PDB file of C-alpha atoms in Angstrom:
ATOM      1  CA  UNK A  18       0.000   0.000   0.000  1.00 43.00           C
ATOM      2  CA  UNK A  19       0.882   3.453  -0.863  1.00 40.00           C
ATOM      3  CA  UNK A  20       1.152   6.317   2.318  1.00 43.00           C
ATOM      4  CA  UNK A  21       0.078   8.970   0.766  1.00 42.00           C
ATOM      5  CA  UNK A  22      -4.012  10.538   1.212  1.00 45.00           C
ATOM      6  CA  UNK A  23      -6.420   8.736  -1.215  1.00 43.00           C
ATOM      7  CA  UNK A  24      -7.157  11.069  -3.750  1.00 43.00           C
ATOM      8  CA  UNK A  25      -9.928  10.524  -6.961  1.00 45.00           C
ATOM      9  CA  UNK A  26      -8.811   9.065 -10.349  1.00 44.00           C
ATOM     10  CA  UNK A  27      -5.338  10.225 -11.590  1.00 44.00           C
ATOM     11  CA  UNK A  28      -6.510  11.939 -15.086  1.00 41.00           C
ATOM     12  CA  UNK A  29      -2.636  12.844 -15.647  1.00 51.00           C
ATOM     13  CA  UNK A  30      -1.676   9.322 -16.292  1.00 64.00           C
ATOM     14  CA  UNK A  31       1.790   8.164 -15.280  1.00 63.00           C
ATOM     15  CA  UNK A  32       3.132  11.744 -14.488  1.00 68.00           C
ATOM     16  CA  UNK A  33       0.386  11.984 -12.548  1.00 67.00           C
ATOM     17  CA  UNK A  34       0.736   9.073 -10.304  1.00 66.00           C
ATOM     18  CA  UNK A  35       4.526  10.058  -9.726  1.00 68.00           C
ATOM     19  CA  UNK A  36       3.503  13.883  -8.590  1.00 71.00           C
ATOM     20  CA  UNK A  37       0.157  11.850  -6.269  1.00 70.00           C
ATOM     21  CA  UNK A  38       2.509   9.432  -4.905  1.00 76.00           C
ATOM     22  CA  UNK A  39       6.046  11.514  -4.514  1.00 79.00           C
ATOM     23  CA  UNK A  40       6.109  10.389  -0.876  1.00 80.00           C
ATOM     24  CA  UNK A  41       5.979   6.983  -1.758  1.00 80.00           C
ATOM     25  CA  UNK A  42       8.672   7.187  -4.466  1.00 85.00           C
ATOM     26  CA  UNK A  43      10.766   9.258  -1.862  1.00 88.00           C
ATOM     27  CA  UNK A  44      10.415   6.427   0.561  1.00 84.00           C
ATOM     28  CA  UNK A  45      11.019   3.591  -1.631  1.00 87.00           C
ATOM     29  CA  UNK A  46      14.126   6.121  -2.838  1.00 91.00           C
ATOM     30  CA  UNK A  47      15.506   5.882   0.856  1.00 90.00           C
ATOM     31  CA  UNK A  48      15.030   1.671   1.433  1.00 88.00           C
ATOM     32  CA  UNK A  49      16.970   1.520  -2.260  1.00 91.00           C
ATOM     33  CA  UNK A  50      19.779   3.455  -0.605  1.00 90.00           C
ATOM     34  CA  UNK A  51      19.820   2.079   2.862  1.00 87.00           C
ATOM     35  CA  UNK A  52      19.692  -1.909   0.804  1.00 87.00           C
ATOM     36  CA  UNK A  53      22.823  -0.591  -1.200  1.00 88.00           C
ATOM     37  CA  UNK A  54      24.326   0.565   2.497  1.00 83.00           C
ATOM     38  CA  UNK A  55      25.901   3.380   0.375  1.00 85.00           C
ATOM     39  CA  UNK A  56      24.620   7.330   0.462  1.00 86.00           C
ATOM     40  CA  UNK A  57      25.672   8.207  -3.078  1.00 89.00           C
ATOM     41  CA  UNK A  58      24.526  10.374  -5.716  1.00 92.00           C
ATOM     42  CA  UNK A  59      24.093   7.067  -7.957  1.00 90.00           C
ATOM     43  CA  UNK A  60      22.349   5.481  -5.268  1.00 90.00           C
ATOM     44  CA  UNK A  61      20.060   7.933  -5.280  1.00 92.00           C
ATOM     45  CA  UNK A  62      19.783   8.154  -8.469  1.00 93.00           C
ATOM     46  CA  UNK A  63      18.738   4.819  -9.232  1.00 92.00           C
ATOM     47  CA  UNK A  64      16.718   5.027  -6.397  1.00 91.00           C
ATOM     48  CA  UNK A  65      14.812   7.183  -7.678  1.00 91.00           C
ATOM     49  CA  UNK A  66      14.277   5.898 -11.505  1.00 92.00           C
ATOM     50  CA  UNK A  67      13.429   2.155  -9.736  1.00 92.00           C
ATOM     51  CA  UNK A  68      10.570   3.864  -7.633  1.00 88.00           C
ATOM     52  CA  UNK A  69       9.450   5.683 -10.550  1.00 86.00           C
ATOM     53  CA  UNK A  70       8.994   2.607 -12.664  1.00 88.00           C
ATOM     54  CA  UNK A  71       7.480   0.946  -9.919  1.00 84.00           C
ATOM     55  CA  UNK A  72       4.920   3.606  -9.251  1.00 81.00           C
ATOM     56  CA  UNK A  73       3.953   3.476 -13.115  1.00 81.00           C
ATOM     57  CA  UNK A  74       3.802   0.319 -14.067  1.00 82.00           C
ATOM     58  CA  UNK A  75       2.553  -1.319 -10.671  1.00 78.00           C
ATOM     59  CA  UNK A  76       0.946   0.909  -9.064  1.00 72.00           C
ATOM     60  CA  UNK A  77       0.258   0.068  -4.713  1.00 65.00           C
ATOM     61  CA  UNK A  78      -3.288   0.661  -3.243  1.00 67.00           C
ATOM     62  CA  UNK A  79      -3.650   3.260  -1.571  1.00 65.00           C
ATOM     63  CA  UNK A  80      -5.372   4.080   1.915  1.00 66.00           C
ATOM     64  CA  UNK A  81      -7.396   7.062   3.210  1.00 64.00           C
ATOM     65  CA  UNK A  82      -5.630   8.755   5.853  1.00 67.00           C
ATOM     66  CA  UNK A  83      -6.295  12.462   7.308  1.00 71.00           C
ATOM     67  CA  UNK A  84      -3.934  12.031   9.967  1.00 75.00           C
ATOM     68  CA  UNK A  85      -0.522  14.358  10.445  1.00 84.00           C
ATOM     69  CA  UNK A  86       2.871  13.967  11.967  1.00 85.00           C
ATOM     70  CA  UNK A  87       3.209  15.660  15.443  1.00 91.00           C
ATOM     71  CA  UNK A  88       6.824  15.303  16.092  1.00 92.00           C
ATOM     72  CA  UNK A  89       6.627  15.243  20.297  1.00 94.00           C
ATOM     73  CA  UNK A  90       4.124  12.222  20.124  1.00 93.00           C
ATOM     74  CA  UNK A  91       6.687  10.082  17.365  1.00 92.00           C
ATOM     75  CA  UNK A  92       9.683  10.731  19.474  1.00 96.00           C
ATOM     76  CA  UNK A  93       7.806   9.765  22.534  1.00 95.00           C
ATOM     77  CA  UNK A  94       6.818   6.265  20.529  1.00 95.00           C
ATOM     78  CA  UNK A  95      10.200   5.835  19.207  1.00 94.00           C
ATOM     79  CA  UNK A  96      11.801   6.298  22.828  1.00 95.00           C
ATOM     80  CA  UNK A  97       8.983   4.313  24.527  1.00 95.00           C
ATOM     81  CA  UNK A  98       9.408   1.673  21.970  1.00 93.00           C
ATOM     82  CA  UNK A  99      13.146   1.473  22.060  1.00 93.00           C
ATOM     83  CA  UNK A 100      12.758   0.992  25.830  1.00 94.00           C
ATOM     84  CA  UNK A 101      10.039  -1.362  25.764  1.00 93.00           C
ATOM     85  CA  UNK A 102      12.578  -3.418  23.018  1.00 92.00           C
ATOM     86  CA  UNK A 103      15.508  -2.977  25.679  1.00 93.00           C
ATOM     87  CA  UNK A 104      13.373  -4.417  28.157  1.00 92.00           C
ATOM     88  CA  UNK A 105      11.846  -7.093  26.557  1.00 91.00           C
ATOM     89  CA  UNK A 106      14.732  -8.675  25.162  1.00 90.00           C
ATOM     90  CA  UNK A 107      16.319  -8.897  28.491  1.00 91.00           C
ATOM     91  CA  UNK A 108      13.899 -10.641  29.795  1.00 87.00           C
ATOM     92  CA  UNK A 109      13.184 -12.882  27.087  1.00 88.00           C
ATOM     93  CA  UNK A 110      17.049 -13.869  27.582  1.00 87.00           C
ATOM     94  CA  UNK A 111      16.603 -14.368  31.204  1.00 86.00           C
ATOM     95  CA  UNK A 112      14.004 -17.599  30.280  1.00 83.00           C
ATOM     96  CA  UNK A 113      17.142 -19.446  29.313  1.00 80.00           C
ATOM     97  CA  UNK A 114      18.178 -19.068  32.482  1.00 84.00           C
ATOM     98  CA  UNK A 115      15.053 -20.240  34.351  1.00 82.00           C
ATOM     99  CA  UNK A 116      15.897 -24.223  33.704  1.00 82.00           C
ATOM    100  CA  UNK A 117      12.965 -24.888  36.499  1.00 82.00           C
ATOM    101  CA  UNK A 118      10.187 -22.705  35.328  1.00 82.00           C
ATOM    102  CA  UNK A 119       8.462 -23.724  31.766  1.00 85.00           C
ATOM    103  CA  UNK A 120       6.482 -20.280  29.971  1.00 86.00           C
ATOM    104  CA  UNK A 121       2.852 -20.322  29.707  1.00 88.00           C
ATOM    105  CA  UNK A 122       2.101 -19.177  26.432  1.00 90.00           C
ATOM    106  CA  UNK A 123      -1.417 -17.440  25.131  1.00 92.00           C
ATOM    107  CA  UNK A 124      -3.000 -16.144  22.539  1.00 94.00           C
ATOM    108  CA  UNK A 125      -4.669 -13.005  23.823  1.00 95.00           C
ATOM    109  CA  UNK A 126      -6.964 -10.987  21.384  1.00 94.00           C
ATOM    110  CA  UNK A 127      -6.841  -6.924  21.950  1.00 95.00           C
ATOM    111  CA  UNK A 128     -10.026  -4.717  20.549  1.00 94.00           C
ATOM    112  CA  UNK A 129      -8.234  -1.682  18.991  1.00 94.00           C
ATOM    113  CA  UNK A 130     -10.158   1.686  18.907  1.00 91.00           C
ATOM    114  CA  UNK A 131      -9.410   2.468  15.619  1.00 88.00           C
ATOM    115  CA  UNK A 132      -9.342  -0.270  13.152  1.00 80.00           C
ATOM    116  CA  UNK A 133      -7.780   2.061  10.314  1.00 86.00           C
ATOM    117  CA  UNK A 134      -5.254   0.021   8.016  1.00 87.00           C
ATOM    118  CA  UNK A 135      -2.587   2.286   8.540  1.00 87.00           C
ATOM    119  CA  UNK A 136      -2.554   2.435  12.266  1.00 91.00           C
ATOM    120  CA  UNK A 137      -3.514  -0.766  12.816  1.00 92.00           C
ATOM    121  CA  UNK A 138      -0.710  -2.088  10.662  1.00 90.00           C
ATOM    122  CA  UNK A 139       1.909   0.366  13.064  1.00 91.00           C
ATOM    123  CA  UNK A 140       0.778  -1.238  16.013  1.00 94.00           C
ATOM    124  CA  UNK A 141       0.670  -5.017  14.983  1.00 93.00           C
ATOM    125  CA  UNK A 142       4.523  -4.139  13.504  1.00 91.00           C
ATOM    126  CA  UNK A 143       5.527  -2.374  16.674  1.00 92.00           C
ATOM    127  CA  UNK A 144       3.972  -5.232  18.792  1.00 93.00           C
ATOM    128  CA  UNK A 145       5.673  -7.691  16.819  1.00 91.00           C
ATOM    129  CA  UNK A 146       9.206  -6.144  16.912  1.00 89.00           C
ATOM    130  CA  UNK A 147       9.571  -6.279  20.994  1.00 90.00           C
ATOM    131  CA  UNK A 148      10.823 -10.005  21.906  1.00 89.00           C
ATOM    132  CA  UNK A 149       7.800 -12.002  23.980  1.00 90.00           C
ATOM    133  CA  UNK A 150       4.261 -10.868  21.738  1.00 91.00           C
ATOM    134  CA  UNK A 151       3.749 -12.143  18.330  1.00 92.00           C
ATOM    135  CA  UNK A 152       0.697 -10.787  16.283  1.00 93.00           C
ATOM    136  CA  UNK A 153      -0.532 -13.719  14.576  1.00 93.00           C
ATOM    137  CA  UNK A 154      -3.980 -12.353  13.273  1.00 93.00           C
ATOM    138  CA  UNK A 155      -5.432  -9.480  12.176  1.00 91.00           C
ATOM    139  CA  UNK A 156      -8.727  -8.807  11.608  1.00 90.00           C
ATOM    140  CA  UNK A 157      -9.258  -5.188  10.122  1.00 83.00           C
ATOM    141  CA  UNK A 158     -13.147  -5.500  10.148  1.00 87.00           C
ATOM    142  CA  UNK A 159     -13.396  -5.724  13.980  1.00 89.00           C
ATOM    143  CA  UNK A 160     -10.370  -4.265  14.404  1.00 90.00           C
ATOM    144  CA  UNK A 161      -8.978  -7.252  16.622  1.00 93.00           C
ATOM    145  CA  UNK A 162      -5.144  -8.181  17.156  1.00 94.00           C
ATOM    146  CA  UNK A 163      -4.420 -11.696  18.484  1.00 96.00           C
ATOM    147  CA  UNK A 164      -0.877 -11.353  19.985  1.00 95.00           C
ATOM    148  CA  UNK A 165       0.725 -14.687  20.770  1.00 95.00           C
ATOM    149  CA  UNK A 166       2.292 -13.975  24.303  1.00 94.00           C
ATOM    150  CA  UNK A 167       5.781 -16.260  25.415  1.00 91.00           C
ATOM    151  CA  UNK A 168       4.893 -16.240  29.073  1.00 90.00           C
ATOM    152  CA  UNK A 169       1.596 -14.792  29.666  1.00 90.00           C
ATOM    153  CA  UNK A 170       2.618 -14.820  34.324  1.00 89.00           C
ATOM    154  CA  UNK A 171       5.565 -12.869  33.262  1.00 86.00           C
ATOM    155  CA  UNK A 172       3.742 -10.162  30.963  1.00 89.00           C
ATOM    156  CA  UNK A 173       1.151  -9.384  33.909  1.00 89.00           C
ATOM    157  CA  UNK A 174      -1.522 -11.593  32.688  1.00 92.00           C
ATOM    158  CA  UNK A 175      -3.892 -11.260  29.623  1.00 93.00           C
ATOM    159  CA  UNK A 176      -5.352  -7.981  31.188  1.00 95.00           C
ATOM    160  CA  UNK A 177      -2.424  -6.636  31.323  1.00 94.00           C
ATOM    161  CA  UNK A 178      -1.213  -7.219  27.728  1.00 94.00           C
ATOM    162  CA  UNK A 179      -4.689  -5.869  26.218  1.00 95.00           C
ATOM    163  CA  UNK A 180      -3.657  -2.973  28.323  1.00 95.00           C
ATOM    164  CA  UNK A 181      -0.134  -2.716  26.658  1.00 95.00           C
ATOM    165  CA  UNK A 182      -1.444  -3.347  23.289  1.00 95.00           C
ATOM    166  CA  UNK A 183      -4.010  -0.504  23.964  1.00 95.00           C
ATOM    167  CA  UNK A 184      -1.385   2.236  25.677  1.00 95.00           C
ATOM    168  CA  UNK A 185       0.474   1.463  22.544  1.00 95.00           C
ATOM    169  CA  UNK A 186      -2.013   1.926  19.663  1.00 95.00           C
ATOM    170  CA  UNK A 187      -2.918   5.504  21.862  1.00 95.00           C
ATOM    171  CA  UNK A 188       0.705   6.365  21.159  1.00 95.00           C
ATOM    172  CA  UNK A 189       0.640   5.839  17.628  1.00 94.00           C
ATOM    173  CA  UNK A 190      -2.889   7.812  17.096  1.00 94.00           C
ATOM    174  CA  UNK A 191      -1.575  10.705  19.428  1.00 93.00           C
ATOM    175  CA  UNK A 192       1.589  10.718  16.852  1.00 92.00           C
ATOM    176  CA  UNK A 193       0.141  10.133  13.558  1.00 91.00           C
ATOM    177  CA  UNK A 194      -3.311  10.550  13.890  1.00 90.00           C
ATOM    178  CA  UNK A 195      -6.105  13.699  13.319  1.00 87.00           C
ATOM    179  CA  UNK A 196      -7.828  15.379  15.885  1.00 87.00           C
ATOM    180  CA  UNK A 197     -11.148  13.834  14.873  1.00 87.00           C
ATOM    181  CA  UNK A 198      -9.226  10.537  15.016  1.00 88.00           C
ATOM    182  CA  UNK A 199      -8.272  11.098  18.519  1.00 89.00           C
ATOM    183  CA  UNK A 200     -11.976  12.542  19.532  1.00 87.00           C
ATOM    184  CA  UNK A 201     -13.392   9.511  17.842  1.00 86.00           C
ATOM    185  CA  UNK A 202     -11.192   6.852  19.830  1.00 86.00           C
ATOM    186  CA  UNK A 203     -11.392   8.871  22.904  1.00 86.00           C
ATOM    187  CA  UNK A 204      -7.810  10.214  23.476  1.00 85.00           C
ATOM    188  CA  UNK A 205      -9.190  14.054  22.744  1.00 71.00           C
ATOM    189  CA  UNK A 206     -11.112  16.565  24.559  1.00 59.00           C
ATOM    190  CA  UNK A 207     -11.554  19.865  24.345  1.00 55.00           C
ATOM    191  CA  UNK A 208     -10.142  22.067  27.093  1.00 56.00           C
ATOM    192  CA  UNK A 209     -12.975  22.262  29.989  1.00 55.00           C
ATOM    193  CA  UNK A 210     -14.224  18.714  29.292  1.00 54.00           C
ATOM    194  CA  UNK A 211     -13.000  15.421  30.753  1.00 54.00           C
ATOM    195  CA  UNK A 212     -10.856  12.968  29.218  1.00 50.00           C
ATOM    196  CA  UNK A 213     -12.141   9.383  28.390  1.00 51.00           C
ATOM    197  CA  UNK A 214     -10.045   7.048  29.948  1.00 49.00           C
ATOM    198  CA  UNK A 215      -8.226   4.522  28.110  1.00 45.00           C
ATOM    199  CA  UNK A 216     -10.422   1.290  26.457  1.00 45.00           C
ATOM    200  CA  UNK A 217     -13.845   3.643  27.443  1.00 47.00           C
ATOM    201  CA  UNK A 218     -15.795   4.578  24.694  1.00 43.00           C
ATOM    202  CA  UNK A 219     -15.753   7.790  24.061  1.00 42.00           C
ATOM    203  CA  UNK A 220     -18.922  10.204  24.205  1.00 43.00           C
ATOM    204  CA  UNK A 221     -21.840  10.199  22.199  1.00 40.00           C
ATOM    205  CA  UNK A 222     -21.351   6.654  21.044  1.00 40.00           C
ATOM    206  CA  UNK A 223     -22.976   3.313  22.195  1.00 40.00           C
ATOM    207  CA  UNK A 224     -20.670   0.453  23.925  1.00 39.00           C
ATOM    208  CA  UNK A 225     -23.986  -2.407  23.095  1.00 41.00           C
ATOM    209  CA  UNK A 226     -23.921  -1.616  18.954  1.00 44.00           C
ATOM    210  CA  UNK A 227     -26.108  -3.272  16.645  1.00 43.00           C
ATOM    211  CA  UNK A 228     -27.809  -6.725  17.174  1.00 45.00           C
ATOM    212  CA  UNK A 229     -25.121  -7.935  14.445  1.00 48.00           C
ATOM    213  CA  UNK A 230     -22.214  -6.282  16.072  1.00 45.00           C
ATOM    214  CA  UNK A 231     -22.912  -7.881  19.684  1.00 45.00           C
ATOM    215  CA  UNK A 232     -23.504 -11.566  17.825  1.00 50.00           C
ATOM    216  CA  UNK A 233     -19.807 -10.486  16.517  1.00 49.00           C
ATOM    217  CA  UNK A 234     -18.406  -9.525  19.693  1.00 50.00           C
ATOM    218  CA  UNK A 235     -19.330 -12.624  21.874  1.00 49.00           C
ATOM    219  CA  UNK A 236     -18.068 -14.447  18.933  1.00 52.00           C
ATOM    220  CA  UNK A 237     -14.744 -12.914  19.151  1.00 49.00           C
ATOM    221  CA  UNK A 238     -14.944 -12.999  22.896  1.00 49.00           C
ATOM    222  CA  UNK A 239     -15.652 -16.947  23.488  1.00 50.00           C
ATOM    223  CA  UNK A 240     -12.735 -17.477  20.288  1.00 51.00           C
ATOM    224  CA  UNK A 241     -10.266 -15.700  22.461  1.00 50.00           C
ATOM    225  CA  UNK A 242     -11.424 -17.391  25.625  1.00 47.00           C
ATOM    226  CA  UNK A 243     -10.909 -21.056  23.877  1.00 48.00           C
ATOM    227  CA  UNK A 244      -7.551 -19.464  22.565  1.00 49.00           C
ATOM    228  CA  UNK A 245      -6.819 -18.403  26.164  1.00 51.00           C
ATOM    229  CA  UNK A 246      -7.792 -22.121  27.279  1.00 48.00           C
ATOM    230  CA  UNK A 247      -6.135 -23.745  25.463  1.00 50.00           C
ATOM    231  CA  UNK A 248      -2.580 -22.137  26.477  1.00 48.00           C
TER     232      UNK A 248
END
């Protein structure tokens, strides 16, 4: 998939794709570069002509997005992410060292409270990345993860991973995401009003749903639950 804001059909044909989709050929440009492990001028070049003739002649869906960059929020991800990664993997190690004590592993299934490709995608990668979770399945309608946990005692129990999972995926909205975004998943207010605590719904909207949507959720619920068994 493309990052770049879904736009209508591109009536300028190929140049027209390139100029739509310059952030994609710019990133595509950079992983050509870092690949080569070389920052040269024909590096870049060739970068550059590759992405091109990638964006023409196979184009990548693309996804609506109306979210922004706020720099405090990313570097607040990227630090709590590269301590979360310190942390982990030390204790990952340390379960070598335990000869007497065998994991219990789960399969714990998270609701997210925005099940947008883009961000849900973010979380399940930065999940993945720290040693201990795994996501194994996502489901983008419901907007469920199913992390597959090494030693679900040692993570705090299941409560405490959806937790995790959930403090996480606020990071990444509050970094990447709009303020309607935010209002919508309950991690903005307006100054004077109360904030919606994490996992609440926020205001305005209905925590039962639809007859269909509550058949869904016990489904989801009792699949977890047999997961969680079964561990």
């Amino acid at each position: 998939m493309s990052l770049h804001r879904r736009r209508g059909p591109l009536a300028g044909g190929w140049f027209g794709r390139l100029t739509a989709q310059w952030r994609t050929v710019l990133w595509l440009t950079v992983v050509w570069v870092m690949l080569w492990g070389d920052l040269s001028w024909g590096n870049v070049i060739a970068g550059v002509i590759i992405a091109s003739l990638l964006i023409t002649f196979m184009p990548l869906p693309s996804i609506a997005t109306s979210g922004t960059v706020r720099p405090w929020p990313l570097l607040v991800l990227m630090s709590r992410f590269v301590a979360d990664l310190v942390v982990a993997s030390f204790q990952v190690s340390m379960q070598a060292f335990r000869f007497h004590h065998t994991p219990h592993g789960a399969v714990v299934g998270v609701r997210l409270r925005n099940p947008s490709d883009i961000y849900m995608t973010i979380t399940a990668e930065l999940s993945s990345l720290v040693p201990g979770s795994l996501v194994i399945e996502a489901h983008r309608l419901t907007g469920m993860l199913y992390l597959h946990v090494l030693d679900l005692d040692a993570a705090g129990g299941a409560d405490k991973v959806r937790q995790d999972t959930l403090d996480l995926e606020a990071r990444v909205l509050r970094a990447f995401a709009s303020n309607e975004e935010l209002q919508s998943a309950g991690l903005y207010h307006l100054p004077g009003e109360a904030p919606v605590p994490a996992g609440a719904a926020p205001s305005g909207t209905s925590t039962t749903g639809g007859p269909g949507e509550r058949r869904a959720d016990r489904r989801t619920d009792r699949r977890t639950d047999r997961r969680e068994g079964k561990r």
